[in-house]
PDB file of C-alpha atoms in Angstrom:
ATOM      1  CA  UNK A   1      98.055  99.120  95.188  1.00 37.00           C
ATOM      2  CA  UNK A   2      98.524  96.471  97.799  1.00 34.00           C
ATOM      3  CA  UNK A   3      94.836  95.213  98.006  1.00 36.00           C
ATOM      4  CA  UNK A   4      94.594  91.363  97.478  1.00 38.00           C
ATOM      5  CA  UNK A   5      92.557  89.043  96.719  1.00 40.00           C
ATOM      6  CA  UNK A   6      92.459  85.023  97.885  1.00 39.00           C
ATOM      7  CA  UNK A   7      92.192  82.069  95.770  1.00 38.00           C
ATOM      8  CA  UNK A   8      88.477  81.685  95.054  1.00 37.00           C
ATOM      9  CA  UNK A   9      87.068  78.389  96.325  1.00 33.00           C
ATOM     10  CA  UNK A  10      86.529  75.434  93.728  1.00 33.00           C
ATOM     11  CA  UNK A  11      90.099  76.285  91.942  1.00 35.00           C
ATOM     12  CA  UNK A  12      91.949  73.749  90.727  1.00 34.00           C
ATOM     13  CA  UNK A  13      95.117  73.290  92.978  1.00 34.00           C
ATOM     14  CA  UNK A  14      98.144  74.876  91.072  1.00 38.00           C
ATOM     15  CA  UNK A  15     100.573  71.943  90.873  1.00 37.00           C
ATOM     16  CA  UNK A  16     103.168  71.139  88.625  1.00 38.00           C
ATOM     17  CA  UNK A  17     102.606  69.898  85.199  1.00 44.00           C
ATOM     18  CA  UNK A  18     104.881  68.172  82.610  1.00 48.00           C
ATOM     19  CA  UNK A  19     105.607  70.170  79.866  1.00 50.00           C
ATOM     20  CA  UNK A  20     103.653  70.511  76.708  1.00 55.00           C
ATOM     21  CA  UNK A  21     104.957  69.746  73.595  1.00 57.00           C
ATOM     22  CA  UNK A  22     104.434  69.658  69.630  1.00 55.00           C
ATOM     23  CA  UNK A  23     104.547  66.559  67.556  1.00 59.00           C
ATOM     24  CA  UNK A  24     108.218  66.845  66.730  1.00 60.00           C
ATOM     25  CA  UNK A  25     108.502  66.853  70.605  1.00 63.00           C
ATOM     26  CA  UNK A  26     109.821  70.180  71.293  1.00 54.00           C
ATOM     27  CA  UNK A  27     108.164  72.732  74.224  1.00 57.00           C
ATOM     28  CA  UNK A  28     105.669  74.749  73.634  1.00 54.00           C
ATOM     29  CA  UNK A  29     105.678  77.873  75.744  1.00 53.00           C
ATOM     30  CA  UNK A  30     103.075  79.764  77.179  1.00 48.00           C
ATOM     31  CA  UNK A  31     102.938  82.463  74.500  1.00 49.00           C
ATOM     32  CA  UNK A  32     101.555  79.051  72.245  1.00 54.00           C
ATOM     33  CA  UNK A  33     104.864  79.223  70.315  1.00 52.00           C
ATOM     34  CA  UNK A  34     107.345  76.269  69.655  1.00 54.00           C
ATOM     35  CA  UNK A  35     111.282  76.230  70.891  1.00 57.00           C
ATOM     36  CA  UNK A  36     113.454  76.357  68.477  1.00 60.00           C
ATOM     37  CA  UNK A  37     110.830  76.448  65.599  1.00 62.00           C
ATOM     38  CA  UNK A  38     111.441  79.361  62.801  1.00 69.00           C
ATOM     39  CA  UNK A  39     110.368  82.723  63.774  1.00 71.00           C
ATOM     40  CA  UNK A  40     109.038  84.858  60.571  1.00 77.00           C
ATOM     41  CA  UNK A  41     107.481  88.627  61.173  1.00 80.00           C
ATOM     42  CA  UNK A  42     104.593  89.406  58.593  1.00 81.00           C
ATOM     43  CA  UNK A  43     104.093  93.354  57.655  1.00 82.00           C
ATOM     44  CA  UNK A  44     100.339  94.211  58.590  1.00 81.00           C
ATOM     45  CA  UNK A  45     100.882  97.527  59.806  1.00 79.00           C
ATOM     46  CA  UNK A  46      98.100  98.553  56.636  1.00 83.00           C
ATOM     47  CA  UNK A  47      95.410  96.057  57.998  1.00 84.00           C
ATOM     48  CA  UNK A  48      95.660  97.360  61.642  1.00 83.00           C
ATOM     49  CA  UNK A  49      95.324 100.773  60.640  1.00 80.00           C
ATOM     50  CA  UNK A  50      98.310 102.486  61.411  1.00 76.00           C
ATOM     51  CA  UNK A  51      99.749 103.395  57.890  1.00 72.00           C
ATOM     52  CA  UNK A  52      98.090 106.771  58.090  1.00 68.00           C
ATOM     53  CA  UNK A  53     100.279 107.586  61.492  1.00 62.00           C
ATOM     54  CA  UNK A  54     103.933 108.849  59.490  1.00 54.00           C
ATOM     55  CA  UNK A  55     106.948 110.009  60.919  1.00 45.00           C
ATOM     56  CA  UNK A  56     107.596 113.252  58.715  1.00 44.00           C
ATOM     57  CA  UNK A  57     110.680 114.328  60.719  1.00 42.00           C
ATOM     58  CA  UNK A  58     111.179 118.700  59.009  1.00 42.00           C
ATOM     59  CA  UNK A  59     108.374 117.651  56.601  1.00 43.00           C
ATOM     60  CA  UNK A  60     106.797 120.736  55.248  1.00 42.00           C
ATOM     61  CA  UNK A  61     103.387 119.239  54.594  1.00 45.00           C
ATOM     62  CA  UNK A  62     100.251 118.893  56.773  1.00 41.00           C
ATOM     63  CA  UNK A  63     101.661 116.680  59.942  1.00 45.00           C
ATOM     64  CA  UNK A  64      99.926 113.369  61.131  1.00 43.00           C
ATOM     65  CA  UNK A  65     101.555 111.959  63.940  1.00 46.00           C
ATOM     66  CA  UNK A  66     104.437 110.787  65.770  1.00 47.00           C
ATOM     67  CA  UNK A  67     106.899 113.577  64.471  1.00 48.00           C
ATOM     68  CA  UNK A  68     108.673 113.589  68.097  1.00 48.00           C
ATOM     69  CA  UNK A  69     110.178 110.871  69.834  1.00 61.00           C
ATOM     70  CA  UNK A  70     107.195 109.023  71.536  1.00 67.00           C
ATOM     71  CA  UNK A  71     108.913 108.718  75.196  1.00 78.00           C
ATOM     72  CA  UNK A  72     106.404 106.463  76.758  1.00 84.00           C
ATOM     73  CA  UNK A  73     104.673 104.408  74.716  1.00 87.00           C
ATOM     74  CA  UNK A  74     102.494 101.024  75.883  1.00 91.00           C
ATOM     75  CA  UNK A  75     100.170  98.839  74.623  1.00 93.00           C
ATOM     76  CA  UNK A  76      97.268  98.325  77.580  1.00 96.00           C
ATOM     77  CA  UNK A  77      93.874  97.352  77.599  1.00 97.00           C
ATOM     78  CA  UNK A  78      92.453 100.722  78.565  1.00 97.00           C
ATOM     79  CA  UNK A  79      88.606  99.962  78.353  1.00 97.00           C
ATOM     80  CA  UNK A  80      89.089  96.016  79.225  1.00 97.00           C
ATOM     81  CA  UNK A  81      87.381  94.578  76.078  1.00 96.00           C
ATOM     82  CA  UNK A  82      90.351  91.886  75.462  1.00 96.00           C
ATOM     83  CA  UNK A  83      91.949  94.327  72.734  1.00 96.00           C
ATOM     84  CA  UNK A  84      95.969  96.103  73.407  1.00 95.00           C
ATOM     85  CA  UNK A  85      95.152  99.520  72.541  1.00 95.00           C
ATOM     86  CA  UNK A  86      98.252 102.284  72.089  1.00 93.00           C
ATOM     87  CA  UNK A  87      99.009 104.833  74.499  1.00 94.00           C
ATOM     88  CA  UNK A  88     101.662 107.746  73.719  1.00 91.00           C
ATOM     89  CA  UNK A  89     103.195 110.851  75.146  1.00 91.00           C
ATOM     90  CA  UNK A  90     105.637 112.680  73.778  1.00 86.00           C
ATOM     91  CA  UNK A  91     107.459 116.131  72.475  1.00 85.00           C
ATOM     92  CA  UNK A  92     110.678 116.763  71.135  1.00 85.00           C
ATOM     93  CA  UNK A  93     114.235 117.036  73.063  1.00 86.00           C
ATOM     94  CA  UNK A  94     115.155 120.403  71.952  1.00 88.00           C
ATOM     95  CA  UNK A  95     113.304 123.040  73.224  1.00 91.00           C
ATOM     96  CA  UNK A  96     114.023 125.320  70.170  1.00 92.00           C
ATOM     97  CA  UNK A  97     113.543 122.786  67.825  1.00 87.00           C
ATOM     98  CA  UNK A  98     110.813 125.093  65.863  1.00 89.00           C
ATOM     99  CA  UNK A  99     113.472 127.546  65.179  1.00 94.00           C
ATOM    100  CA  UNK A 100     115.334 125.193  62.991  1.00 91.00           C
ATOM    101  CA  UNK A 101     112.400 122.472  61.921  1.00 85.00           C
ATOM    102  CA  UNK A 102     108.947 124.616  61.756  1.00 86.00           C
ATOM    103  CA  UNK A 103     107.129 121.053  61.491  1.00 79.00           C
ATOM    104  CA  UNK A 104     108.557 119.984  64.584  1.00 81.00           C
ATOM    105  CA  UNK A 105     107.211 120.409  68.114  1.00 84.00           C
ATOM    106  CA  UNK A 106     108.618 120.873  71.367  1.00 88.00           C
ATOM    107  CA  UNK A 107     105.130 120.173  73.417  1.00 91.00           C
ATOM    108  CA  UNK A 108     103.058 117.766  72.159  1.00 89.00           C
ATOM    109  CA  UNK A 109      99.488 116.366  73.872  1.00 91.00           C
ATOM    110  CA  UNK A 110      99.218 112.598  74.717  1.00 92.00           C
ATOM    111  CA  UNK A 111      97.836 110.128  72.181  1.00 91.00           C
ATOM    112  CA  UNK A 112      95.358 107.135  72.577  1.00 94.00           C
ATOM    113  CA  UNK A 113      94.412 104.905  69.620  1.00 93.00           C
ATOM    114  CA  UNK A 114      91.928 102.810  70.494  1.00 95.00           C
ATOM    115  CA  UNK A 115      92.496  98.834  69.064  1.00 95.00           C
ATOM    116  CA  UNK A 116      88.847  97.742  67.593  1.00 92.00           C
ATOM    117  CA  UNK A 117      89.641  93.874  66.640  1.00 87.00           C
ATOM    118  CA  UNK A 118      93.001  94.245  64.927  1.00 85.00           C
ATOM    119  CA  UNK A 119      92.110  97.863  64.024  1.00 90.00           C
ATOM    120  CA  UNK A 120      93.333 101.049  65.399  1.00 91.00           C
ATOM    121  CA  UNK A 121      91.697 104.561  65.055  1.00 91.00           C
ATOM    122  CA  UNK A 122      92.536 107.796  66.833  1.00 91.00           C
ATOM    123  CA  UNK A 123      90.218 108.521  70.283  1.00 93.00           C
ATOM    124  CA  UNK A 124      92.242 110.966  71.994  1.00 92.00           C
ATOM    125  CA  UNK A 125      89.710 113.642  71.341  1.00 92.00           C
ATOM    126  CA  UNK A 126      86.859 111.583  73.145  1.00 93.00           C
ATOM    127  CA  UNK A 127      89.040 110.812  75.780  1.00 95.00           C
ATOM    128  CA  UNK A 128      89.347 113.655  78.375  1.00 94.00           C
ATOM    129  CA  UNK A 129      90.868 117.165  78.309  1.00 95.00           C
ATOM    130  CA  UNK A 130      94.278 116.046  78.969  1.00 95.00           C
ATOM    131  CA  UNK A 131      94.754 115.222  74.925  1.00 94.00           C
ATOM    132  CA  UNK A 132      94.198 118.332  74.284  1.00 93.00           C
ATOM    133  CA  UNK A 133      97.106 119.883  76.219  1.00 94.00           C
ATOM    134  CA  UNK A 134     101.069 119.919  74.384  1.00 92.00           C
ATOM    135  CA  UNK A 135     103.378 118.901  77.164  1.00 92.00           C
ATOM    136  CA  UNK A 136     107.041 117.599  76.952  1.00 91.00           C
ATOM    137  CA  UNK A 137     106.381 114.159  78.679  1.00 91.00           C
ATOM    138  CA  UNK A 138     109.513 112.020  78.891  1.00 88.00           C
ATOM    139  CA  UNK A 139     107.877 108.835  80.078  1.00 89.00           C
ATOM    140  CA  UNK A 140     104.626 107.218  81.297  1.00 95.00           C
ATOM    141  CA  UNK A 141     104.160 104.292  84.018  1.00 95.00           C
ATOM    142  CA  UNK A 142     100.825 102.245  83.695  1.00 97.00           C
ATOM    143  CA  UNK A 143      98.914 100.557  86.550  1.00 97.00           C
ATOM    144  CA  UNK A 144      95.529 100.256  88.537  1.00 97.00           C
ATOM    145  CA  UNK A 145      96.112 102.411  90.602  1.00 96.00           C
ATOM    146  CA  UNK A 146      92.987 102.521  93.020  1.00 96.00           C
ATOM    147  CA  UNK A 147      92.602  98.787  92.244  1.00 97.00           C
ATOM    148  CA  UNK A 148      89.028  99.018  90.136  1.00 96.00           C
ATOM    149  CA  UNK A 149      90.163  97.222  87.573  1.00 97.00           C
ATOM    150  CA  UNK A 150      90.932  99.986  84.907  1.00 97.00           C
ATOM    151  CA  UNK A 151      94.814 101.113  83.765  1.00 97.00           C
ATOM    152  CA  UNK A 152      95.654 104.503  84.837  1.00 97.00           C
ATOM    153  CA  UNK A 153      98.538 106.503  83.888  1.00 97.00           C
ATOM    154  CA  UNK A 154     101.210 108.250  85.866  1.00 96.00           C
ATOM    155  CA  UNK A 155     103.446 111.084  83.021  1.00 95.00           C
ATOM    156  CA  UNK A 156     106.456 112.430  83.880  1.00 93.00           C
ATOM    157  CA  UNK A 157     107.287 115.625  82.213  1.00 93.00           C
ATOM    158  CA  UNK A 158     110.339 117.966  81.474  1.00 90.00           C
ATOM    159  CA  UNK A 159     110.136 120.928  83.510  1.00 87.00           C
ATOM    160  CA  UNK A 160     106.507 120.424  84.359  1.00 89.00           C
ATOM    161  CA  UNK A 161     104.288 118.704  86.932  1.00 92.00           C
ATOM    162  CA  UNK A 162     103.925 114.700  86.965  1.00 93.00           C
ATOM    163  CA  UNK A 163     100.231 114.269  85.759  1.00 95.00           C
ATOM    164  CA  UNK A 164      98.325 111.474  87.443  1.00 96.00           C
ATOM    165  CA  UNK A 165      95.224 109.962  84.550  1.00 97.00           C
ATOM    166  CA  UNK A 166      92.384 108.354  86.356  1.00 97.00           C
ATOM    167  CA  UNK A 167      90.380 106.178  83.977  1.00 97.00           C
ATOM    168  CA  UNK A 168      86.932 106.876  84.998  1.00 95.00           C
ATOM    169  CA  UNK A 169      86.488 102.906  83.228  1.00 91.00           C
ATOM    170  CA  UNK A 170      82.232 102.414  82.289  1.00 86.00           C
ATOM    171  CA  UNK A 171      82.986 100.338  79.456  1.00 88.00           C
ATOM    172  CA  UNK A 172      80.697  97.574  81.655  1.00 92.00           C
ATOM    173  CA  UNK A 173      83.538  95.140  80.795  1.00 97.00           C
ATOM    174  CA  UNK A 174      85.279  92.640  83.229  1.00 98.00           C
ATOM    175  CA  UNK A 175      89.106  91.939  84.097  1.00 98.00           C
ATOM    176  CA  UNK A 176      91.806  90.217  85.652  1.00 98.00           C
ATOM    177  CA  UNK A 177      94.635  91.463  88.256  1.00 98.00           C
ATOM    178  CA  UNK A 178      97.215  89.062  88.765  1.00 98.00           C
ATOM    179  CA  UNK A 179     100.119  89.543  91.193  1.00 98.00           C
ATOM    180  CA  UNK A 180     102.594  87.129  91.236  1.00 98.00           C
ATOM    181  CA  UNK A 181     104.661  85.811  94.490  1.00 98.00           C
ATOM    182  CA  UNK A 182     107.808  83.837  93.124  1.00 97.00           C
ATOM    183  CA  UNK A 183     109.586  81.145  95.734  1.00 95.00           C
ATOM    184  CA  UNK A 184     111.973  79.315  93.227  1.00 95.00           C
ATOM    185  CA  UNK A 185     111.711  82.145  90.952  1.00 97.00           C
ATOM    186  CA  UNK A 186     112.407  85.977  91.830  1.00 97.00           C
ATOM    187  CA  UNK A 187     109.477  87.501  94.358  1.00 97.00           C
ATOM    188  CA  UNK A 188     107.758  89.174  91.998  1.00 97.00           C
ATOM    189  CA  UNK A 189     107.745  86.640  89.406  1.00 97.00           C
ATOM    190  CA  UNK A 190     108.934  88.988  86.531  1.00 97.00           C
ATOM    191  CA  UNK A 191     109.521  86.771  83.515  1.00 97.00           C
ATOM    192  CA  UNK A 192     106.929  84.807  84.102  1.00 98.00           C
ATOM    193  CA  UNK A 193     104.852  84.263  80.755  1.00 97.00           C
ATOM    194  CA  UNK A 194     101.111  84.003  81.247  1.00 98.00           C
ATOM    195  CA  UNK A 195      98.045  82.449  79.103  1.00 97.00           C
ATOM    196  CA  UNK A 196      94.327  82.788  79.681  1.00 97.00           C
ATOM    197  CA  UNK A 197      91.384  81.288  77.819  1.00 96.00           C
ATOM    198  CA  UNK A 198      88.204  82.873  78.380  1.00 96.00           C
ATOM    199  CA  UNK A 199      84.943  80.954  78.971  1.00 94.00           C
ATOM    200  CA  UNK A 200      84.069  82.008  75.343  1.00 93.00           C
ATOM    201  CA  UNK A 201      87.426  80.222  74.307  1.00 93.00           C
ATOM    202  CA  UNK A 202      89.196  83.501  73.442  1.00 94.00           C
ATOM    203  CA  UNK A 203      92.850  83.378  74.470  1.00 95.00           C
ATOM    204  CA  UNK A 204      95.150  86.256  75.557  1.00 96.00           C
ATOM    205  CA  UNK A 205      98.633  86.455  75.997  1.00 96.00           C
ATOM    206  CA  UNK A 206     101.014  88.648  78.802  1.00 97.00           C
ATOM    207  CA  UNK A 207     104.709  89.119  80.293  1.00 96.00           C
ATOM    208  CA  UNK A 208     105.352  90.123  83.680  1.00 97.00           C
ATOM    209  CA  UNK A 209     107.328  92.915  83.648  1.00 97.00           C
ATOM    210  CA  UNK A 210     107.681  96.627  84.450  1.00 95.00           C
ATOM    211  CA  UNK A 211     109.844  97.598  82.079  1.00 91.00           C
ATOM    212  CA  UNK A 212     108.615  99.528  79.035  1.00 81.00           C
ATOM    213  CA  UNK A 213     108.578 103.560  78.749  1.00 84.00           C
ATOM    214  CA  UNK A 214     111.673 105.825  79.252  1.00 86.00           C
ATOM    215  CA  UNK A 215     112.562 105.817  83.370  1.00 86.00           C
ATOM    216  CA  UNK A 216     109.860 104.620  84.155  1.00 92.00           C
ATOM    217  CA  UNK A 217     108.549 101.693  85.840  1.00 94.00           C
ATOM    218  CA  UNK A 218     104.904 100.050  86.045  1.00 96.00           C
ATOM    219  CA  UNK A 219     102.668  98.005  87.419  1.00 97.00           C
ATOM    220  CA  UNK A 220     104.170  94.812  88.059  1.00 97.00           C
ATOM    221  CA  UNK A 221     101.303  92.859  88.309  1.00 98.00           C
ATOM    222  CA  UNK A 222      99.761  91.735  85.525  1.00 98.00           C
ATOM    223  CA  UNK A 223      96.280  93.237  84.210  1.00 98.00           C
ATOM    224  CA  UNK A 224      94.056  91.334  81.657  1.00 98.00           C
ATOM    225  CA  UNK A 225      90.739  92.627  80.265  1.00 97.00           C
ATOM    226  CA  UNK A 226      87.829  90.568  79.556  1.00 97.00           C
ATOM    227  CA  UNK A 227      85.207  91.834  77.714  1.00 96.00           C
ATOM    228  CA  UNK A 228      81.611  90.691  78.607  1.00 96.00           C
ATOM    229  CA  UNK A 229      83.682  87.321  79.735  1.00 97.00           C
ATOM    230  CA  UNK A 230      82.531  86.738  83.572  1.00 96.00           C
ATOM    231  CA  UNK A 231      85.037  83.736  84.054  1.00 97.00           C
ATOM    232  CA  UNK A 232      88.362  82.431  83.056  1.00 97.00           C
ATOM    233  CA  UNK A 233      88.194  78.807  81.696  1.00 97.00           C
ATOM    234  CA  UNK A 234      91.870  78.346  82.293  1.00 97.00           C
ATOM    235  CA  UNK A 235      94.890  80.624  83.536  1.00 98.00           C
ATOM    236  CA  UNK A 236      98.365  79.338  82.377  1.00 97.00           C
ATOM    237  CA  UNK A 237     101.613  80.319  84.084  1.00 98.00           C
ATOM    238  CA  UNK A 238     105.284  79.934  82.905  1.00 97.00           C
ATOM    239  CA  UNK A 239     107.154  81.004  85.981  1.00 98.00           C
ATOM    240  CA  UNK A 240     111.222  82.163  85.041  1.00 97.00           C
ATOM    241  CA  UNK A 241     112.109  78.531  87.005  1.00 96.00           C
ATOM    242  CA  UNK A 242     110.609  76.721  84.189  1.00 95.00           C
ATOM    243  CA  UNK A 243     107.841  75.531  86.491  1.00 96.00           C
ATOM    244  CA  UNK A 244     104.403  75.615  84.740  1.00 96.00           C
ATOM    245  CA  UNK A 245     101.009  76.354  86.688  1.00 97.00           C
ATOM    246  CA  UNK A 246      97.646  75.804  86.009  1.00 97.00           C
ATOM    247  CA  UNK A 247      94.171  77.146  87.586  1.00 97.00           C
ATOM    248  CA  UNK A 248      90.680  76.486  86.328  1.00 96.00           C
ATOM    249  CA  UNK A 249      87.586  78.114  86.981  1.00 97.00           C
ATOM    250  CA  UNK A 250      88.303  81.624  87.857  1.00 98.00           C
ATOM    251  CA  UNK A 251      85.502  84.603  88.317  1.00 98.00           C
ATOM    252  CA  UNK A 252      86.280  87.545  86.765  1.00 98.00           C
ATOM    253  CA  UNK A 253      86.563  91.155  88.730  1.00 98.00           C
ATOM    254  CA  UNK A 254      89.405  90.118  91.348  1.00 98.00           C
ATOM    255  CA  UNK A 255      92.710  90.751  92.254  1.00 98.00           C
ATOM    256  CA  UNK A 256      94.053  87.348  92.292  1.00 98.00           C
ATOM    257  CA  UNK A 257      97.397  86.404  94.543  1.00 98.00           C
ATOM    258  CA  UNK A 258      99.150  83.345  93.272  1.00 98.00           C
ATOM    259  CA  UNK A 259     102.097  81.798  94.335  1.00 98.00           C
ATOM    260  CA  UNK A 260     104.730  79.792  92.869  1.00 97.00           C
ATOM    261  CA  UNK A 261     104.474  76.199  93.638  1.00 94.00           C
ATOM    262  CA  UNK A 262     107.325  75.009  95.709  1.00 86.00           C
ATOM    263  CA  UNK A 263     109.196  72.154  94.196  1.00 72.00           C
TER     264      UNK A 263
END
């Protein structure tokens, strides 16, 4: 995971840039949203799909999904066509739990639910044999793993073997590796907020971070997909100093080294 890639030639030099902000003059971040404007959640958990996945904790009825505590859990890109798709693994604590809660169980295979435009639907069972197999997995890390551009998975699981998920990729789709090197900021640049427009003017949003699944700890650089997008028009970055970069210009298909801008 330590392959790099250099700057490619004709990119804009990554200076500094004064901060952008709204008409009321207040910063707007990289994620596009305004400091210290209202923040208001809206419940679409219908339109994406996902009221059919209930947690029926000792329900007697047919099960769905998600009756055990989902241990890992991450949104990633797993086919690289610009969408966060949902990746689970999970089983229950108690190893006897079926003794006291039939419903309930202790092993339980992995889950992938595949995010078509705002729109999740189940694909584990097109996915490979290993949704098919109950395990009691108590955390997954995500990362690219042999560097091809695709998000594999690394599970960790009680009183088993760790299971190592190659994704085979084919979608045809292109992507973006990104490994930050901090100098003002930490060395990793974790914290840093990111923004990329696509040459079709699509926009996508990340965090660098590795944080996110029980004990576990993932890639920490940061992985965009692309769908049938061959270049990035712009890549934004919000290091944790404050400092904001730009680069213009970028192919698509690279792992792409960038380092924070001395002051």
């Amino acid at each position: 995971m330590s392959q790099q890639a250099a700057a490619p030639s004709g990119m804009a030099s990554a200076g500094a840039h004064a901060p952008v902000k709204d008409s009321l003059s207040r910063p707007i971040t990289a994620g596009g949203f305004v400091d210290g404007a209202p923040v208001a959640f809206v419940d679409i958990t219908k339109q994406a799909g996902l009221e059919k996945f209930h947690h029926r904790s000792g329900a007697p009825d047919k099960r769905t999904i998600l009756e055990a505590p989902g241990s890992g859990v991450a949104l990633i890109d797993y086919d690289n066509d610009g969408w966060l798709d949902l990746f689970v693994v999970q089983g229950h604590v108690m190893d006897n739990i079926e003794l006291t809660e039939p419903s309930l169980r202790y092993l339980e295979p992995p889950l992938l639910l595949k995010n078509s435009e705002n729109k999740f639907r189940n694909v584990s069972s097109q996915s490979g044999p290993i949704f098919q197999i109950p395990m009691a997995a108590r955390g997954a890390a995500f990362g690219d793993l042999d560097n091809d551009g695709f998000i594999d998975v690394a599970i960790n699981c009680n009183d088993g073997h760790a299971i190592l998920l190659r994704n085979q990729g084919g979608s045809g789709h292109h992507w973006l590796l990104v490994q930050l090197v901090g100098s003002s900021s930490n060395r990793d640049g974790i914290g840093a907020k990111l923004r990329l427009v696509t040459d079709d003017g699509r926009e996508r949003y990340a965090f660098a971070s590795t944080a996110g699944s029980y004990l576990s700890a993932s890639d920490k650089r940061v992985h965009f997909g692309l769908g049938g997008s061959k270049k990035i028009q712009l890549l934004e970055i919000t290091w944790p100093s404050g400092r904001v970069q730009r680069l213009d210009a970028i192919p698509a298909d690279q792992i792409l080294q960038i380092h924070e801008p001395s002051r």
